[in-house]
């Protein structure tokens, strides 16, 4: 993955660019997002082997992968697939890095959804975090980055993200950032929230 410059200071309506040509980095108040690379595997395994975190991951439509990984080899395989998907313009995966410590505590995925249903051309946002980082503040910081940058970067005006009923911190962060319950299934899947780009 070709990693681009930190564009955190270019908030709002940045010039259109191809996110699949050069993956931008983003910085918030608590976390930064940087394209995921194989060197992140050892630290990311702490997230994906975290049994308290796994229930909050969004594995919908992922062909049976629940993102619970116990070995470094399996984590590296996942990153290899994420890199393949980036190169083929399916989705982008960023590593979530704590600004205070530099720890790599999870990932964020985003893509522009193409489908023959009412949610065609919506963005889909996935957020995977270690259970200790599943907090309203950290998720809110990620949502701030998504609000300021992802609508434009992915050319979407609406964004869907999942929060299961037990994800109280995540739901609080979503509500505080203007997301509302979708109120219907996405394909066959429940528990989605909808955010819209401010005009």
PDB file of C-alpha atoms in Angstrom:
ATOM      1  CA  UNK A   1       0.000   0.000   0.000  1.00  0.00           C
ATOM      2  CA  UNK A   2       1.390   3.381  -0.965  1.00  0.00           C
ATOM      3  CA  UNK A   3       0.958   5.611   2.067  1.00  0.00           C
ATOM      4  CA  UNK A   4       0.407   9.277   1.490  1.00  0.00           C
ATOM      5  CA  UNK A   5       0.922  12.435   3.506  1.00  0.00           C
ATOM      6  CA  UNK A   6      -0.878  13.344   6.704  1.00  0.00           C
ATOM      7  CA  UNK A   7      -3.752  15.553   5.514  1.00  0.00           C
ATOM      8  CA  UNK A   8      -5.256  16.122   8.941  1.00  0.00           C
ATOM      9  CA  UNK A   9      -4.957  19.881   8.569  1.00  0.00           C
ATOM     10  CA  UNK A  10      -6.946  19.861   5.328  1.00  0.00           C
ATOM     11  CA  UNK A  11     -10.365  19.394   6.893  1.00  0.00           C
ATOM     12  CA  UNK A  12     -13.614  19.829   5.048  1.00  0.00           C
ATOM     13  CA  UNK A  13     -13.903  19.748   1.298  1.00  0.00           C
ATOM     14  CA  UNK A  14     -10.474  18.668   0.143  1.00  0.00           C
ATOM     15  CA  UNK A  15      -9.707  18.443  -3.547  1.00  0.00           C
ATOM     16  CA  UNK A  16     -10.867  15.202  -5.113  1.00  0.00           C
ATOM     17  CA  UNK A  17      -8.161  12.568  -5.261  1.00  0.00           C
ATOM     18  CA  UNK A  18      -8.002   8.828  -5.840  1.00  0.00           C
ATOM     19  CA  UNK A  19      -7.693   7.271  -2.404  1.00  0.00           C
ATOM     20  CA  UNK A  20      -6.593   4.043  -4.075  1.00  0.00           C
ATOM     21  CA  UNK A  21      -3.579   5.684  -5.677  1.00  0.00           C
ATOM     22  CA  UNK A  22      -2.141   7.072  -2.461  1.00  0.00           C
ATOM     23  CA  UNK A  23      -3.614   6.221   0.922  1.00  0.00           C
ATOM     24  CA  UNK A  24      -3.847   9.352   3.078  1.00  0.00           C
ATOM     25  CA  UNK A  25      -3.066   9.489   6.770  1.00  0.00           C
ATOM     26  CA  UNK A  26      -5.400  11.276   9.158  1.00  0.00           C
ATOM     27  CA  UNK A  27      -4.843  12.676  12.638  1.00  0.00           C
ATOM     28  CA  UNK A  28      -7.475  13.369  15.268  1.00  0.00           C
ATOM     29  CA  UNK A  29      -7.174  14.494  18.853  1.00  0.00           C
ATOM     30  CA  UNK A  30      -6.745  10.985  20.286  1.00  0.00           C
ATOM     31  CA  UNK A  31      -5.908   8.737  17.348  1.00  0.00           C
ATOM     32  CA  UNK A  32      -4.296   8.740  13.936  1.00  0.00           C
ATOM     33  CA  UNK A  33      -5.150   6.530  10.973  1.00  0.00           C
ATOM     34  CA  UNK A  34      -2.440   5.185   8.692  1.00  0.00           C
ATOM     35  CA  UNK A  35      -2.754   2.556   5.962  1.00  0.00           C
ATOM     36  CA  UNK A  36      -2.331  -0.923   7.453  1.00  0.00           C
ATOM     37  CA  UNK A  37       0.923  -2.725   6.612  1.00  0.00           C
ATOM     38  CA  UNK A  38       2.357  -6.129   7.487  1.00  0.00           C
ATOM     39  CA  UNK A  39       4.605  -4.599  10.144  1.00  0.00           C
ATOM     40  CA  UNK A  40       1.471  -3.804  12.168  1.00  0.00           C
ATOM     41  CA  UNK A  41       0.535  -7.475  12.541  1.00  0.00           C
ATOM     42  CA  UNK A  42       2.008  -8.214  15.962  1.00  0.00           C
ATOM     43  CA  UNK A  43       0.304  -5.259  17.632  1.00  0.00           C
ATOM     44  CA  UNK A  44      -2.953  -5.714  15.721  1.00  0.00           C
ATOM     45  CA  UNK A  45      -3.128  -9.320  16.887  1.00  0.00           C
ATOM     46  CA  UNK A  46      -3.765  -7.918  20.383  1.00  0.00           C
ATOM     47  CA  UNK A  47      -6.996  -6.483  18.973  1.00  0.00           C
ATOM     48  CA  UNK A  48      -8.099  -9.437  16.872  1.00  0.00           C
ATOM     49  CA  UNK A  49      -7.368 -12.006  19.604  1.00  0.00           C
ATOM     50  CA  UNK A  50      -9.281  -9.939  22.184  1.00  0.00           C
ATOM     51  CA  UNK A  51     -12.366 -12.030  22.980  1.00  0.00           C
ATOM     52  CA  UNK A  52     -14.105  -9.052  24.582  1.00  0.00           C
ATOM     53  CA  UNK A  53     -13.643  -7.019  21.384  1.00  0.00           C
ATOM     54  CA  UNK A  54     -14.704  -9.603  18.784  1.00  0.00           C
ATOM     55  CA  UNK A  55     -18.486  -9.229  19.350  1.00  0.00           C
ATOM     56  CA  UNK A  56     -18.251  -5.556  18.317  1.00  0.00           C
ATOM     57  CA  UNK A  57     -16.491  -6.243  15.003  1.00  0.00           C
ATOM     58  CA  UNK A  58     -18.567  -6.049  11.820  1.00  0.00           C
ATOM     59  CA  UNK A  59     -18.115  -9.312   9.939  1.00  0.00           C
ATOM     60  CA  UNK A  60     -21.312  -8.966   7.886  1.00  0.00           C
ATOM     61  CA  UNK A  61     -20.952 -10.337   4.361  1.00  0.00           C
ATOM     62  CA  UNK A  62     -17.357 -11.426   5.035  1.00  0.00           C
ATOM     63  CA  UNK A  63     -17.803 -15.071   3.973  1.00  0.00           C
ATOM     64  CA  UNK A  64     -17.669 -16.533   7.476  1.00  0.00           C
ATOM     65  CA  UNK A  65     -14.614 -14.634   8.759  1.00  0.00           C
ATOM     66  CA  UNK A  66     -15.435 -13.409  12.284  1.00  0.00           C
ATOM     67  CA  UNK A  67     -12.075 -11.582  12.585  1.00  0.00           C
ATOM     68  CA  UNK A  68     -11.095 -13.588  15.662  1.00  0.00           C
ATOM     69  CA  UNK A  69      -7.441 -14.406  15.049  1.00  0.00           C
ATOM     70  CA  UNK A  70      -5.183 -16.290  17.464  1.00  0.00           C
ATOM     71  CA  UNK A  71      -1.929 -16.522  15.521  1.00  0.00           C
ATOM     72  CA  UNK A  72       0.443 -14.083  13.895  1.00  0.00           C
ATOM     73  CA  UNK A  73       0.234 -16.111  10.697  1.00  0.00           C
ATOM     74  CA  UNK A  74      -3.538 -15.625  10.512  1.00  0.00           C
ATOM     75  CA  UNK A  75      -3.178 -11.908  11.238  1.00  0.00           C
ATOM     76  CA  UNK A  76      -0.640 -11.577   8.420  1.00  0.00           C
ATOM     77  CA  UNK A  77      -3.000 -13.407   6.059  1.00  0.00           C
ATOM     78  CA  UNK A  78      -5.728 -10.893   6.884  1.00  0.00           C
ATOM     79  CA  UNK A  79      -3.416  -7.949   6.249  1.00  0.00           C
ATOM     80  CA  UNK A  80      -2.331  -9.516   2.971  1.00  0.00           C
ATOM     81  CA  UNK A  81      -5.991  -9.752   1.937  1.00  0.00           C
ATOM     82  CA  UNK A  82      -6.601  -6.141   3.006  1.00  0.00           C
ATOM     83  CA  UNK A  83      -3.648  -5.045   0.889  1.00  0.00           C
ATOM     84  CA  UNK A  84      -4.949  -7.071  -2.080  1.00  0.00           C
ATOM     85  CA  UNK A  85      -8.360  -5.419  -1.609  1.00  0.00           C
ATOM     86  CA  UNK A  86      -6.794  -1.972  -1.528  1.00  0.00           C
ATOM     87  CA  UNK A  87      -4.821  -2.623  -4.719  1.00  0.00           C
ATOM     88  CA  UNK A  88      -8.011  -3.803  -6.399  1.00  0.00           C
ATOM     89  CA  UNK A  89      -9.990  -0.804  -5.095  1.00  0.00           C
ATOM     90  CA  UNK A  90     -12.432  -2.814  -2.950  1.00  0.00           C
ATOM     91  CA  UNK A  91     -11.843  -1.031   0.358  1.00  0.00           C
ATOM     92  CA  UNK A  92      -9.266   0.807   2.461  1.00  0.00           C
ATOM     93  CA  UNK A  93      -7.996  -0.420   5.836  1.00  0.00           C
ATOM     94  CA  UNK A  94      -6.232   1.942   8.196  1.00  0.00           C
ATOM     95  CA  UNK A  95      -4.437   1.084  11.417  1.00  0.00           C
ATOM     96  CA  UNK A  96      -5.700   3.017  14.438  1.00  0.00           C
ATOM     97  CA  UNK A  97      -2.758   4.466  16.372  1.00  0.00           C
ATOM     98  CA  UNK A  98      -3.064   6.086  19.798  1.00  0.00           C
ATOM     99  CA  UNK A  99      -1.505   9.531  19.611  1.00  0.00           C
ATOM    100  CA  UNK A 100      -0.449   9.404  23.279  1.00  0.00           C
ATOM    101  CA  UNK A 101       1.570   6.169  23.095  1.00  0.00           C
ATOM    102  CA  UNK A 102       1.950   5.187  19.435  1.00  0.00           C
ATOM    103  CA  UNK A 103       0.222   1.865  20.136  1.00  0.00           C
ATOM    104  CA  UNK A 104      -1.625   0.209  17.248  1.00  0.00           C
ATOM    105  CA  UNK A 105      -4.978  -0.721  18.763  1.00  0.00           C
ATOM    106  CA  UNK A 106      -7.251  -1.653  15.864  1.00  0.00           C
ATOM    107  CA  UNK A 107      -8.291  -0.850  12.322  1.00  0.00           C
ATOM    108  CA  UNK A 108     -10.849   1.149  10.377  1.00  0.00           C
ATOM    109  CA  UNK A 109     -12.263   0.093   7.014  1.00  0.00           C
ATOM    110  CA  UNK A 110     -14.223   2.209   4.554  1.00  0.00           C
ATOM    111  CA  UNK A 111     -15.599   1.603   1.081  1.00  0.00           C
ATOM    112  CA  UNK A 112     -18.069   2.978  -1.440  1.00  0.00           C
ATOM    113  CA  UNK A 113     -20.859   0.420  -1.702  1.00  0.00           C
ATOM    114  CA  UNK A 114     -22.192  -0.561  -5.136  1.00  0.00           C
ATOM    115  CA  UNK A 115     -25.384  -2.630  -5.039  1.00  0.00           C
ATOM    116  CA  UNK A 116     -28.790  -2.864  -6.654  1.00  0.00           C
ATOM    117  CA  UNK A 117     -30.711  -1.702  -3.605  1.00  0.00           C
ATOM    118  CA  UNK A 118     -31.649   1.526  -1.835  1.00  0.00           C
ATOM    119  CA  UNK A 119     -28.209   1.803  -0.238  1.00  0.00           C
ATOM    120  CA  UNK A 120     -26.309   1.915  -3.523  1.00  0.00           C
ATOM    121  CA  UNK A 121     -23.485   4.504  -3.395  1.00  0.00           C
ATOM    122  CA  UNK A 122     -23.484   4.623   0.423  1.00  0.00           C
ATOM    123  CA  UNK A 123     -20.230   4.372   2.332  1.00  0.00           C
ATOM    124  CA  UNK A 124     -19.740   1.515   4.781  1.00  0.00           C
ATOM    125  CA  UNK A 125     -17.512   2.156   7.794  1.00  0.00           C
ATOM    126  CA  UNK A 126     -16.131  -0.637   9.974  1.00  0.00           C
ATOM    127  CA  UNK A 127     -14.326   0.064  13.248  1.00  0.00           C
ATOM    128  CA  UNK A 128     -12.392  -2.698  15.062  1.00  0.00           C
ATOM    129  CA  UNK A 129     -10.785  -1.795  18.378  1.00  0.00           C
ATOM    130  CA  UNK A 130      -9.203  -3.503  21.365  1.00  0.00           C
ATOM    131  CA  UNK A 131     -11.823  -3.754  24.108  1.00  0.00           C
ATOM    132  CA  UNK A 132      -9.950  -1.257  26.293  1.00  0.00           C
ATOM    133  CA  UNK A 133     -10.260   1.283  23.465  1.00  0.00           C
ATOM    134  CA  UNK A 134     -13.954   0.672  22.828  1.00  0.00           C
ATOM    135  CA  UNK A 135     -14.781   4.027  24.388  1.00  0.00           C
ATOM    136  CA  UNK A 136     -17.067   6.882  23.433  1.00  0.00           C
ATOM    137  CA  UNK A 137     -14.096   9.242  23.238  1.00  0.00           C
ATOM    138  CA  UNK A 138     -11.910   7.148  20.927  1.00  0.00           C
ATOM    139  CA  UNK A 139     -14.780   6.096  18.677  1.00  0.00           C
ATOM    140  CA  UNK A 140     -15.971   9.688  18.589  1.00  0.00           C
ATOM    141  CA  UNK A 141     -12.520  10.799  17.444  1.00  0.00           C
ATOM    142  CA  UNK A 142     -12.605   8.243  14.619  1.00  0.00           C
ATOM    143  CA  UNK A 143     -16.088   9.407  13.642  1.00  0.00           C
ATOM    144  CA  UNK A 144     -14.843  13.009  13.544  1.00  0.00           C
ATOM    145  CA  UNK A 145     -12.189  11.989  11.028  1.00  0.00           C
ATOM    146  CA  UNK A 146     -14.771  10.043   9.027  1.00  0.00           C
ATOM    147  CA  UNK A 147     -17.171  12.992   9.007  1.00  0.00           C
ATOM    148  CA  UNK A 148     -14.531  15.490   7.939  1.00  0.00           C
ATOM    149  CA  UNK A 149     -12.739  13.383   5.341  1.00  0.00           C
ATOM    150  CA  UNK A 150     -14.394  10.127   4.276  1.00  0.00           C
ATOM    151  CA  UNK A 151     -17.480  11.486   2.532  1.00  0.00           C
ATOM    152  CA  UNK A 152     -15.298  13.375   0.100  1.00  0.00           C
ATOM    153  CA  UNK A 153     -12.549  10.766  -0.161  1.00  0.00           C
ATOM    154  CA  UNK A 154     -15.035   8.031  -1.064  1.00  0.00           C
ATOM    155  CA  UNK A 155     -17.482  10.224  -2.985  1.00  0.00           C
ATOM    156  CA  UNK A 156     -20.506   9.350  -0.833  1.00  0.00           C
ATOM    157  CA  UNK A 157     -23.174  11.462   0.848  1.00  0.00           C
ATOM    158  CA  UNK A 158     -24.249   8.867   3.416  1.00  0.00           C
ATOM    159  CA  UNK A 159     -22.386   6.397   5.595  1.00  0.00           C
ATOM    160  CA  UNK A 160     -23.497   3.178   7.301  1.00  0.00           C
ATOM    161  CA  UNK A 161     -21.803   1.609  10.300  1.00  0.00           C
ATOM    162  CA  UNK A 162     -22.775  -1.187  12.652  1.00  0.00           C
ATOM    163  CA  UNK A 163     -23.233  -1.123  16.420  1.00  0.00           C
ATOM    164  CA  UNK A 164     -24.733  -4.154  18.147  1.00  0.00           C
ATOM    165  CA  UNK A 165     -27.066  -3.419  21.096  1.00  0.00           C
ATOM    166  CA  UNK A 166     -24.365  -4.280  23.672  1.00  0.00           C
ATOM    167  CA  UNK A 167     -21.990  -1.685  22.182  1.00  0.00           C
ATOM    168  CA  UNK A 168     -23.153   1.104  24.482  1.00  0.00           C
ATOM    169  CA  UNK A 169     -20.012   3.235  24.135  1.00  0.00           C
ATOM    170  CA  UNK A 170     -20.116   2.966  20.357  1.00  0.00           C
ATOM    171  CA  UNK A 171     -23.807   3.819  20.222  1.00  0.00           C
ATOM    172  CA  UNK A 172     -23.219   6.867  22.428  1.00  0.00           C
ATOM    173  CA  UNK A 173     -20.430   8.055  20.126  1.00  0.00           C
ATOM    174  CA  UNK A 174     -22.573   7.518  17.039  1.00  0.00           C
ATOM    175  CA  UNK A 175     -25.517   9.403  18.528  1.00  0.00           C
ATOM    176  CA  UNK A 176     -23.307  12.292  19.586  1.00  0.00           C
ATOM    177  CA  UNK A 177     -21.948  12.493  16.035  1.00  0.00           C
ATOM    178  CA  UNK A 178     -25.329  12.667  14.333  1.00  0.00           C
ATOM    179  CA  UNK A 179     -25.810   9.024  13.387  1.00  0.00           C
ATOM    180  CA  UNK A 180     -29.305   7.582  13.737  1.00  0.00           C
ATOM    181  CA  UNK A 181     -30.515   3.958  13.764  1.00  0.00           C
ATOM    182  CA  UNK A 182     -31.154   2.790  10.209  1.00  0.00           C
ATOM    183  CA  UNK A 183     -34.380   1.127  11.292  1.00  0.00           C
ATOM    184  CA  UNK A 184     -34.186  -1.574   8.631  1.00  0.00           C
ATOM    185  CA  UNK A 185     -31.879  -4.296   7.450  1.00  0.00           C
ATOM    186  CA  UNK A 186     -28.840  -3.776   5.246  1.00  0.00           C
ATOM    187  CA  UNK A 187     -29.216  -6.826   3.019  1.00  0.00           C
ATOM    188  CA  UNK A 188     -29.988  -9.409   5.741  1.00  0.00           C
ATOM    189  CA  UNK A 189     -28.087  -7.657   8.526  1.00  0.00           C
ATOM    190  CA  UNK A 190     -29.332  -5.662  11.512  1.00  0.00           C
ATOM    191  CA  UNK A 191     -28.031  -2.959  13.873  1.00  0.00           C
ATOM    192  CA  UNK A 192     -26.812  -0.347  11.404  1.00  0.00           C
ATOM    193  CA  UNK A 193     -26.609   3.384  11.984  1.00  0.00           C
ATOM    194  CA  UNK A 194     -26.808   6.060   9.296  1.00  0.00           C
ATOM    195  CA  UNK A 195     -24.816   9.261   9.026  1.00  0.00           C
ATOM    196  CA  UNK A 196     -25.222  11.863   6.309  1.00  0.00           C
ATOM    197  CA  UNK A 197     -22.881  14.433   4.867  1.00  0.00           C
ATOM    198  CA  UNK A 198     -23.731  17.952   5.956  1.00  0.00           C
ATOM    199  CA  UNK A 199     -24.591  20.121   2.978  1.00  0.00           C
TER     200      UNK A 199
END
